[in-house]
CSV table of C-alpha atoms in Angstrom, one decimal:
chain,number,residue,atom,x,y,z
H,1,MET,CA,-25.6,0.9,-10.7
H,2,THR,CA,-22.8,-1.8,-10.9
H,3,VAL,CA,-21.5,-3.6,-8.2
H,4,ILE,CA,-18.1,-5.6,-8.2
H,5,ASP,CA,-18.6,-9.2,-7.3
H,6,ILE,CA,-15.6,-10.3,-5.6
H,7,PRO,CA,-14.9,-13.9,-5.1
H,8,ASP,CA,-14.3,-15.3,-1.7
H,9,THR,CA,-11.7,-17.8,-3.0
H,10,PRO,CA,-9.3,-15.7,-5.5
H,11,ASP,CA,-8.6,-17.3,-9.2
H,12,LEU,CA,-4.9,-16.7,-9.2
H,13,ALA,CA,-4.7,-18.1,-12.9
H,14,ARG,CA,-7.2,-15.8,-14.4
H,15,MET,CA,-5.8,-12.8,-11.5
H,16,ARG,CA,-2.4,-13.2,-13.7
H,17,ARG,CA,-4.2,-13.0,-17.2
H,18,GLU,CA,-6.6,-10.0,-16.4
H,19,CYS,CA,-4.1,-8.5,-14.8
H,20,GLY,CA,-1.5,-9.3,-17.8
H,21,ALA,CA,-3.9,-8.0,-20.3
H,22,ARG,CA,-4.6,-4.5,-18.2
H,23,LEU,CA,-0.4,-4.2,-18.5
H,24,GLN,CA,-0.3,-4.5,-21.7
H,25,ALA,CA,-2.8,-2.3,-22.8
H,26,ALA,CA,-1.1,0.4,-20.8
H,27,MET,CA,2.0,-0.6,-22.5
H,28,THR,CA,0.0,0.3,-25.8
H,29,ALA,CA,-1.5,3.4,-24.6
H,30,GLN,CA,1.2,4.7,-23.9
H,31,GLY,CA,3.8,3.6,-27.2
H,32,VAL,CA,6.1,1.3,-24.9
H,33,ASP,CA,7.6,-2.3,-26.7
H,34,ALA,CA,8.8,-3.6,-23.8
H,35,LEU,CA,8.9,-3.2,-19.6
H,36,ILE,CA,12.1,-3.7,-17.7
H,37,LEU,CA,11.3,-4.1,-14.0
H,38,LEU,CA,13.5,-4.1,-10.9
H,39,GLY,CA,10.8,-3.0,-8.2
H,40,ASN,CA,9.2,-5.8,-6.1
H,41,SER,CA,6.3,-4.4,-6.2
H,42,ALA,CA,6.4,-4.0,-10.0
H,43,VAL,CA,7.7,-7.4,-10.2
H,44,SER,CA,5.0,-8.7,-8.3
H,45,TYR,CA,2.0,-7.3,-10.1
H,46,ALA,CA,3.5,-8.3,-13.1
H,47,THR,CA,4.3,-11.7,-12.8
H,48,GLY,CA,1.6,-12.8,-10.1
H,49,VAL,CA,5.3,-13.7,-8.2
H,50,SER,CA,5.8,-12.7,-4.4
H,51,TRP,CA,8.4,-13.6,-2.3
H,52,PRO,CA,9.9,-12.0,1.4
H,53,LEU,CA,12.3,-9.4,0.9
H,54,GLY,CA,13.7,-7.1,3.3
H,55,ASP,CA,14.8,-3.5,2.3
H,56,SER,CA,12.3,-3.5,-0.5
H,57,GLY,CA,14.9,-5.9,-2.5
H,58,LEU,CA,17.7,-3.2,-2.5
H,59,ALA,CA,20.1,-5.5,-0.2
H,60,HIS,CA,19.2,-8.6,-2.6
H,61,VAL,CA,21.7,-8.9,-5.0
H,62,ASP,CA,20.0,-11.5,-7.0
H,63,ARG,CA,17.0,-9.3,-6.8
H,64,PRO,CA,14.0,-10.6,-9.2
H,65,VAL,CA,13.9,-9.3,-12.7
H,66,ALA,CA,10.6,-8.9,-14.9
H,67,VAL,CA,10.8,-8.2,-18.4
H,68,VAL,CA,7.2,-7.8,-20.0
H,69,THR,CA,7.0,-7.5,-24.1
H,70,ALA,CA,3.2,-6.0,-26.0
H,71,ASP,CA,3.5,-9.5,-28.4
H,72,ASP,CA,4.2,-11.5,-25.6
H,73,PRO,CA,1.1,-12.6,-23.0
H,74,TRP,CA,3.5,-14.0,-20.6
H,75,PRO,CA,6.1,-12.4,-18.7
H,76,HIS,CA,9.6,-13.0,-18.4
H,77,LEU,CA,10.7,-13.8,-14.8
H,78,PHE,CA,14.6,-13.8,-14.1
H,79,MET,CA,14.5,-15.0,-10.3
H,80,PRO,CA,16.4,-17.8,-8.0
H,81,PHE,CA,14.1,-20.0,-6.0
H,82,ARG,CA,13.5,-18.6,-3.0
H,83,GLU,CA,11.9,-20.6,-0.2
H,84,GLY,CA,8.3,-19.1,0.4
H,85,SER,CA,8.2,-18.1,-2.7
H,86,SER,CA,4.9,-18.2,-4.7
H,87,GLY,CA,3.3,-17.8,-8.5
H,88,GLU,CA,5.9,-19.0,-10.4
H,89,ALA,CA,3.4,-21.8,-11.4
H,90,LEU,CA,1.4,-19.7,-13.4
H,91,LEU,CA,4.3,-18.9,-15.7
H,92,PRO,CA,5.6,-21.4,-18.5
H,93,SER,CA,8.6,-22.7,-17.4
H,94,ASP,CA,10.4,-21.7,-20.9
H,95,HIS,CA,9.3,-17.9,-19.1
H,96,ILE,CA,11.2,-18.6,-15.9
H,97,HIS,CA,15.2,-17.9,-16.0
H,98,PRO,CA,18.0,-17.8,-13.7
H,99,PRO,CA,18.9,-14.5,-12.2
H,100,VAL,CA,20.6,-11.2,-13.7
H,101,TYR,CA,22.9,-9.4,-11.4
H,102,LEU,CA,22.5,-5.9,-12.6
H,103,GLU,CA,24.1,-4.5,-9.9
H,104,TYR,CA,27.3,-5.7,-11.5
H,105,ASP,CA,28.9,-5.1,-14.5
H,106,GLU,CA,28.9,-8.4,-15.6
H,107,GLY,CA,25.3,-9.0,-15.1
H,108,VAL,CA,24.4,-6.4,-17.2
H,109,ARG,CA,26.6,-7.5,-19.6
H,110,ASN,CA,25.2,-10.6,-19.8
H,111,PHE,CA,21.3,-9.5,-19.5
H,112,ALA,CA,22.2,-7.3,-22.7
H,113,GLY,CA,22.6,-10.3,-24.5
H,114,VAL,CA,19.1,-11.5,-23.2
H,115,LEU,CA,17.3,-8.3,-23.9
H,116,ALA,CA,18.3,-8.6,-27.8
H,117,ASP,CA,16.9,-12.0,-28.0
H,118,LEU,CA,13.6,-11.0,-26.0
H,119,VAL,CA,13.7,-7.2,-27.4
H,120,PRO,CA,13.3,-6.3,-31.2
H,121,ALA,CA,16.1,-3.5,-32.2
H,122,GLY,CA,14.5,-0.6,-32.3
H,123,ALA,CA,12.2,-1.1,-29.5
H,124,THR,CA,10.6,1.7,-26.8
H,125,VAL,CA,11.9,0.5,-23.8
H,126,ALA,CA,10.8,1.5,-20.4
H,127,VAL,CA,12.2,0.6,-17.2
H,128,ASP,CA,11.0,1.5,-13.7
H,129,GLU,CA,14.8,1.6,-11.8
H,130,LEU,CA,18.6,2.1,-13.5
H,131,THR,CA,21.3,0.2,-11.2
H,132,GLY,CA,24.6,2.0,-11.5
H,133,ALA,CA,25.9,-0.8,-13.6
H,134,MET,CA,23.0,-0.5,-15.7
H,135,ARG,CA,23.7,3.3,-16.4
H,136,ARG,CA,27.2,3.0,-17.0
H,137,ALA,CA,25.6,0.4,-19.7
H,138,GLU,CA,23.1,2.2,-21.0
H,139,LYS,CA,23.7,2.5,-24.7
H,140,THR,CA,24.5,-1.0,-24.6
H,141,LEU,CA,21.2,-2.5,-22.9
H,142,PHE,CA,19.6,-0.1,-25.0
H,143,PRO,CA,20.6,0.7,-28.3
H,144,SER,CA,17.7,2.8,-29.6
H,145,GLY,CA,18.0,5.5,-27.2
H,146,SER,CA,14.1,5.6,-26.8
H,147,LEU,CA,14.3,5.0,-23.0
H,148,ARG,CA,11.0,5.5,-21.1
H,149,ASP,CA,9.8,5.4,-17.5
H,150,ALA,CA,7.9,2.6,-17.0
H,151,SER,CA,6.2,3.5,-13.3
H,152,HIS,CA,4.0,5.7,-15.5
H,153,VAL,CA,2.6,2.2,-17.2
H,154,ILE,CA,2.6,0.3,-14.2
H,155,GLY,CA,0.3,3.0,-12.6
H,156,GLN,CA,-1.9,3.5,-15.3
H,157,ALA,CA,-2.3,-0.5,-15.5
H,158,LYS,CA,-2.9,-1.2,-11.5
H,159,LEU,CA,-5.3,1.8,-10.8
H,160,VAL,CA,-8.2,-0.2,-11.3
H,161,LYS,CA,-8.3,-3.8,-9.5
H,162,THR,CA,-9.5,-6.9,-10.7
H,163,ALA,CA,-12.4,-9.1,-8.4
H,164,ASP,CA,-9.6,-11.5,-7.9
H,165,GLU,CA,-7.2,-8.9,-6.8
H,166,LEU,CA,-9.9,-7.3,-4.7
H,167,SER,CA,-10.1,-10.9,-2.8
H,168,VAL,CA,-6.6,-11.2,-2.1
H,169,ILE,CA,-6.8,-7.5,-0.6
H,170,ARG,CA,-9.9,-8.8,1.4
H,171,LYS,CA,-8.0,-11.8,2.6
H,172,ALA,CA,-4.9,-9.7,3.7
H,173,LEU,CA,-7.3,-6.7,5.3
H,174,ARG,CA,-8.7,-9.8,7.3
H,175,ILE,CA,-5.7,-11.3,8.1
H,176,THR,CA,-4.7,-7.9,9.8
H,177,GLU,CA,-7.6,-7.2,11.4
H,178,LEU,CA,-7.6,-11.0,13.1
H,179,ALA,CA,-4.1,-10.1,14.3
H,180,MET,CA,-5.1,-6.8,15.3
H,181,ALA,CA,-8.4,-8.2,17.6
H,182,GLU,CA,-5.5,-10.6,19.4
H,183,VAL,CA,-3.6,-7.4,19.9
H,184,THR,CA,-6.3,-5.7,21.9
H,185,GLY,CA,-6.2,-8.2,24.7
H,186,THR,CA,-2.6,-7.2,25.7
H,187,LEU,CA,-3.3,-3.8,25.6
H,188,LYS,CA,-3.0,-2.8,29.4
H,189,PRO,CA,-0.9,-0.5,31.6
H,190,GLY,CA,2.6,-2.0,31.7
H,191,ALA,CA,2.7,-3.3,28.4
H,192,ARG,CA,5.7,-2.4,25.9
H,193,GLN,CA,4.8,-0.9,22.8
H,194,ILE,CA,7.2,-4.0,21.1
H,195,ASP,CA,5.3,-6.3,23.6
H,196,LEU,CA,2.4,-5.0,20.7
H,197,SER,CA,4.6,-5.8,17.6
H,198,ALA,CA,5.5,-9.7,18.6
H,199,ARG,CA,1.9,-10.2,19.2
H,200,PHE,CA,1.1,-8.6,16.1
H,201,LEU,CA,3.3,-10.1,13.8
H,202,ARG,CA,3.5,-13.9,15.4
H,203,LYS,CA,-0.2,-13.9,14.8
H,204,ALA,CA,-0.1,-12.1,11.4
H,205,TYR,CA,2.2,-14.8,10.4
H,206,GLU,CA,0.0,-17.4,11.5
H,207,TYR,CA,-2.6,-16.5,9.9
H,208,GLY,CA,-0.9,-16.1,6.4
H,209,ALA,CA,0.8,-13.1,6.3
H,210,LEU,CA,3.4,-13.5,3.3
H,211,ALA,CA,5.7,-10.5,5.0
H,212,ASN,CA,5.6,-7.3,7.1
H,213,VAL,CA,5.1,-4.5,5.4
H,214,ILE,CA,4.8,-1.5,8.1
H,215,ASP,CA,6.6,-1.9,11.2
H,216,PRO,CA,3.5,-1.8,14.2
H,217,ILE,CA,3.0,1.4,15.1
H,218,TRP,CA,1.7,2.0,18.7
H,219,GLN,CA,2.4,5.9,18.8
H,220,VAL,CA,1.0,7.3,22.3
H,221,MET,CA,0.1,10.7,21.4
H,222,PRO,CA,1.1,14.0,22.9
H,223,ASP,CA,-0.9,16.3,25.2
H,224,SER,CA,-0.4,18.6,22.8
H,225,LYS,CA,1.3,19.7,19.6
H,226,ALA,CA,3.8,22.1,21.4
H,227,GLU,CA,4.7,18.8,23.7
H,228,GLY,CA,5.6,16.6,20.9
H,229,VAL,CA,8.3,15.9,18.2
H,230,TRP,CA,9.3,18.7,16.6
H,231,THR,CA,8.7,18.8,12.9
H,232,THR,CA,9.3,20.9,9.8
H,233,HIS,CA,6.1,21.9,9.0
H,234,GLY,CA,5.2,22.2,12.5
H,235,ASP,CA,2.1,19.5,12.5
H,236,LEU,CA,2.1,16.1,14.3
H,237,ALA,CA,5.1,13.7,13.9
H,238,LEU,CA,3.8,10.5,12.9
H,239,PRO,CA,4.3,7.3,12.9
H,240,LEU,CA,7.2,7.1,15.1
H,241,LEU,CA,9.0,3.5,15.6
H,242,SER,CA,7.8,1.7,18.2
H,243,THR,CA,10.5,1.0,21.1
H,244,GLU,CA,10.7,-0.7,25.1
H,245,ARG,CA,8.3,2.1,26.3
H,246,GLU,CA,5.8,0.6,28.7
H,247,LEU,CA,2.4,1.9,28.2
H,248,ALA,CA,0.3,3.6,30.7
H,249,LYS,CA,-2.6,4.3,32.5
H,250,GLY,CA,-5.0,6.8,29.4
H,251,ASP,CA,-2.4,6.6,27.3
H,252,VAL,CA,-4.0,8.0,23.8
H,253,LEU,CA,-2.5,5.4,20.9
H,254,TRP,CA,-2.4,6.1,17.1
H,255,THR,CA,-1.8,2.6,15.4
H,256,ASP,CA,-1.0,1.9,12.1
H,257,VAL,CA,0.2,-1.7,10.9
H,258,GLY,CA,0.2,-3.3,7.3
H,259,ILE,CA,1.3,-6.8,6.2
H,260,ASN,CA,1.8,-8.7,2.4
H,261,TYR,CA,-0.8,-11.5,1.2
H,262,GLY,CA,-0.2,-13.4,-2.0
H,263,GLY,CA,1.8,-9.8,-3.3
H,264,TYR,CA,-0.7,-7.6,-1.7
H,265,MET,CA,-1.0,-5.0,0.8
H,266,SER,CA,-3.3,-4.4,4.0
H,267,ASP,CA,-3.5,-1.0,6.1
H,268,PHE,CA,-4.9,-0.6,9.2
H,269,GLY,CA,-5.6,2.4,11.6
H,270,ARG,CA,-7.7,3.0,14.6
H,271,THR,CA,-7.2,4.9,18.2
H,272,TRP,CA,-6.8,3.0,21.2
H,273,VAL,CA,-7.0,4.1,24.6
H,274,VAL,CA,-5.2,2.3,27.3
H,275,GLY,CA,-7.0,0.9,30.4
H,276,GLN,CA,-9.8,3.1,30.5
H,277,ASP,CA,-12.6,4.2,28.6
H,278,PRO,CA,-12.3,7.4,26.7
H,279,THR,CA,-13.7,10.6,28.4
H,280,PRO,CA,-16.8,12.7,26.2
H,281,HIS,CA,-14.6,15.1,24.6
H,282,GLN,CA,-12.7,12.4,23.2
H,283,LYS,CA,-15.8,10.7,22.1
H,284,SER,CA,-16.9,14.0,20.7
H,285,LEU,CA,-13.6,13.4,18.6
H,286,PHE,CA,-14.5,10.1,16.9
H,287,LYS,CA,-18.3,11.7,16.5
H,288,ARG,CA,-16.5,14.2,14.5
H,289,TRP,CA,-14.7,11.8,12.4
H,290,GLN,CA,-17.7,9.8,11.7
H,291,ASP,CA,-19.2,12.9,10.3
H,292,ILE,CA,-16.2,13.8,8.0
H,293,MET,CA,-16.0,10.0,6.8
H,294,ALA,CA,-19.6,10.1,6.0
H,295,ALA,CA,-19.1,13.6,4.1
H,296,VAL,CA,-16.4,12.5,2.0
H,297,LYS,CA,-18.1,8.7,1.3
H,298,GLY,CA,-21.0,10.7,0.2
H,299,VAL,CA,-19.6,12.4,-2.7
H,300,THR,CA,-16.8,9.1,-3.1
H,301,ARG,CA,-18.2,7.2,-6.7
H,302,ALA,CA,-16.3,6.6,-10.2
H,303,GLY,CA,-16.0,10.1,-12.0
H,304,ALA,CA,-15.9,11.9,-8.5
H,305,THR,CA,-12.4,13.7,-8.4
H,306,GLY,CA,-9.9,14.3,-5.4
H,307,ALA,CA,-10.3,17.6,-5.0
H,308,ASP,CA,-14.3,16.7,-4.2
H,309,LEU,CA,-13.4,14.7,-1.7
H,310,THR,CA,-10.7,17.4,0.0
H,311,LYS,CA,-13.7,19.9,-1.0
H,312,ALA,CA,-16.1,17.3,1.4
H,313,ALA,CA,-13.8,16.8,4.0
H,314,THR,CA,-13.1,20.4,4.8
H,315,ASP,CA,-16.2,21.2,4.7
H,316,ALA,CA,-17.3,19.0,7.3
H,317,ASN,CA,-14.4,20.3,9.7
H,318,GLY,CA,-15.4,23.7,9.6
H,319,GLY,CA,-13.2,24.7,6.9
H,320,GLU,CA,-9.9,23.1,8.3
H,321,LYS,CA,-8.3,20.3,6.2
H,322,PRO,CA,-8.9,17.1,8.5
H,323,TRP,CA,-5.4,15.2,7.9
H,324,LEU,CA,-2.0,15.6,8.5
H,325,PRO,CA,0.3,18.0,6.1
H,326,HIS,CA,3.2,15.4,5.5
H,327,PHE,CA,0.1,13.0,4.5
H,328,TYR,CA,-3.3,12.4,2.8
H,329,LEU,CA,-7.1,12.5,3.3
H,330,GLY,CA,-6.8,9.5,1.1
H,331,HIS,CA,-4.6,7.1,-1.1
H,332,GLY,CA,-4.9,3.7,-3.3
H,333,MET,CA,-3.0,0.4,-1.8
H,334,GLY,CA,-2.7,-3.0,-3.8
H,335,VAL,CA,0.8,-4.5,-4.6
H,336,ASP,CA,2.0,-1.0,-2.6
H,337,SER,CA,0.6,-0.3,0.8
H,338,ALA,CA,0.5,4.0,-0.7
H,339,GLU,CA,-0.2,4.0,-4.6
H,340,MET,CA,-2.2,5.8,-6.7
H,341,PRO,CA,-4.2,7.9,-6.7
H,342,LEU,CA,-3.1,9.9,-3.8
H,343,ILE,CA,-5.5,12.6,-2.3
H,344,GLY,CA,-4.8,15.9,-0.3
H,345,THR,CA,-1.2,15.8,-0.7
H,346,ASP,CA,1.0,18.8,-0.9
H,347,LEU,CA,0.7,18.3,-4.5
H,348,GLY,CA,-2.0,20.9,-4.5
H,349,GLN,CA,-5.4,21.7,-5.6
H,350,GLU,CA,-4.8,21.0,-9.5
H,351,PHE,CA,-3.4,17.8,-8.6
H,352,ASP,CA,-6.4,16.7,-6.5
H,353,GLU,CA,-9.0,18.0,-9.4
H,354,SER,CA,-6.8,15.5,-11.7
H,355,GLN,CA,-7.6,12.5,-9.8
H,356,VAL,CA,-10.3,10.7,-11.1
H,357,LEU,CA,-11.9,7.9,-9.4
H,358,GLN,CA,-12.6,4.6,-11.3
H,359,ALA,CA,-14.9,1.5,-10.6
H,360,GLY,CA,-12.7,-0.8,-9.2
H,361,THR,CA,-10.3,1.7,-7.2
H,362,VAL,CA,-9.1,0.8,-4.2
H,363,LEU,CA,-9.2,3.8,-1.8
H,364,VAL,CA,-7.3,4.1,2.0
H,365,LEU,CA,-9.8,7.2,3.6
H,366,GLU,CA,-7.5,8.5,7.0
H,367,PRO,CA,-8.9,11.7,7.9
H,368,VAL,CA,-7.5,13.0,11.2
H,369,ILE,CA,-8.7,15.3,14.2
H,370,TRP,CA,-6.6,17.0,16.5
H,371,GLU,CA,-7.6,19.0,19.5
H,372,ASP,CA,-4.9,19.8,21.8
H,373,GLY,CA,-5.2,17.7,25.1
H,374,THR,CA,-7.1,15.0,23.9
H,375,GLY,CA,-5.2,12.6,22.0
H,376,GLY,CA,-6.8,13.4,19.2
H,377,TYR,CA,-8.9,10.6,16.7
H,378,ARG,CA,-7.3,9.2,13.3
H,379,SER,CA,-8.9,5.7,12.0
H,380,GLU,CA,-8.5,4.4,8.6
H,381,GLU,CA,-11.5,2.8,6.4
H,382,VAL,CA,-10.6,0.9,3.2
H,383,ILE,CA,-13.1,0.8,0.3
H,384,VAL,CA,-13.6,0.2,-3.2
H,385,ILE,CA,-14.9,2.3,-6.1
H,386,GLU,CA,-18.0,1.6,-7.3
H,387,ASP,CA,-20.0,3.1,-10.2
H,388,GLU,CA,-22.5,5.1,-7.6
H,389,GLY,CA,-20.7,5.0,-4.7
H,390,TRP,CA,-18.4,2.5,-2.6
H,391,THR,CA,-18.4,-0.9,-1.1
H,392,ALA,CA,-16.4,-1.1,2.3
H,393,LEU,CA,-13.7,-4.1,2.2
H,394,THR,CA,-13.1,-3.8,6.0
H,395,ASP,CA,-15.9,-3.9,9.2
H,396,TYR,CA,-13.4,-3.6,11.9
H,397,THR,CA,-14.9,-2.6,15.2
H,398,TYR,CA,-13.7,1.4,16.4
H,399,ALA,CA,-14.0,0.5,19.8
H,400,PRO,CA,-13.1,1.7,22.4
H,401,TYR,CA,-14.5,4.9,21.0
H,402,GLY,CA,-17.8,3.6,19.7
H,403,ASP,CA,-19.8,1.3,16.8
């Protein structure tokens, strides 16, 4: 049995080297000579640089851009100095450049000259996003005409995490848990959802969060599906935005939050009851959720498929899928809050069978139990896949339902 040794403190320089090597190996495997990356998480993965941005960077004209070539161990980063950014010191100074403005025709024309110096003629180039200006100048930017989708390369590279990546993720999770522990002290009738959000965000930043990724959700569950918000799929609506709604005694809350630390995400979900203990029947839902989780984790190991996990969950729930139809039983996590593998989606059985778990993959498991009149039960556990099982990255309490 191989167990991944996760360091208490990540070696960021080593992480950058190992992630870079994984990315270049994925490029070689897919026949790609150069990557042009505009997406925030992709740039962060490729360069090791992280920064607080809003709206996934699309509201920022001077957003960072990365160029990765197969024959250079260091990526080229184009970005302005931004207060609170980190990671530039990991790159050679001659690989850090002023920003390029790819939303504008002039910016794309200038960038074309830069690419001509970095990328050899006839190279196969992959891009994760194309702005309108880039599309208008596509033949100038990519004269070889061999343009590929960079998301496939990035997806392959980041599927398995290095030990240092796991260390950063575990730190992000711990920050989230510490902040959530602070919130539980204010959970009482009369508190507003936005009050809980304010408490969580203040504490998360005090503990070291770089950015808020998932706006905190404190969803009061309806007494029945019929009384809930209408949905196209006829099932429960989740997530619903937090408001100034005052919580009442007995409200069942489904919580979901996530932050960014060092460019990596956290994910946290629990079920709470406001101002009282759960009823015995509500606790029985938690017990069923535990049984389903145990069944899923019992088949979780390197080499197992997503279909193995969905079957275990469904069998443990009497033949009914214990997750929301518009979400999944489980998903990966890293520089994105939800990334491959995605298990139990509406892509179906064949897709789940194609998802083969690998040692070093982070998986967030989130079964859901629903029964009208109870508020249901939902929680999340974050694990890392091992050769012969898994290791938990979190150990937060399930109070008030149980241990």
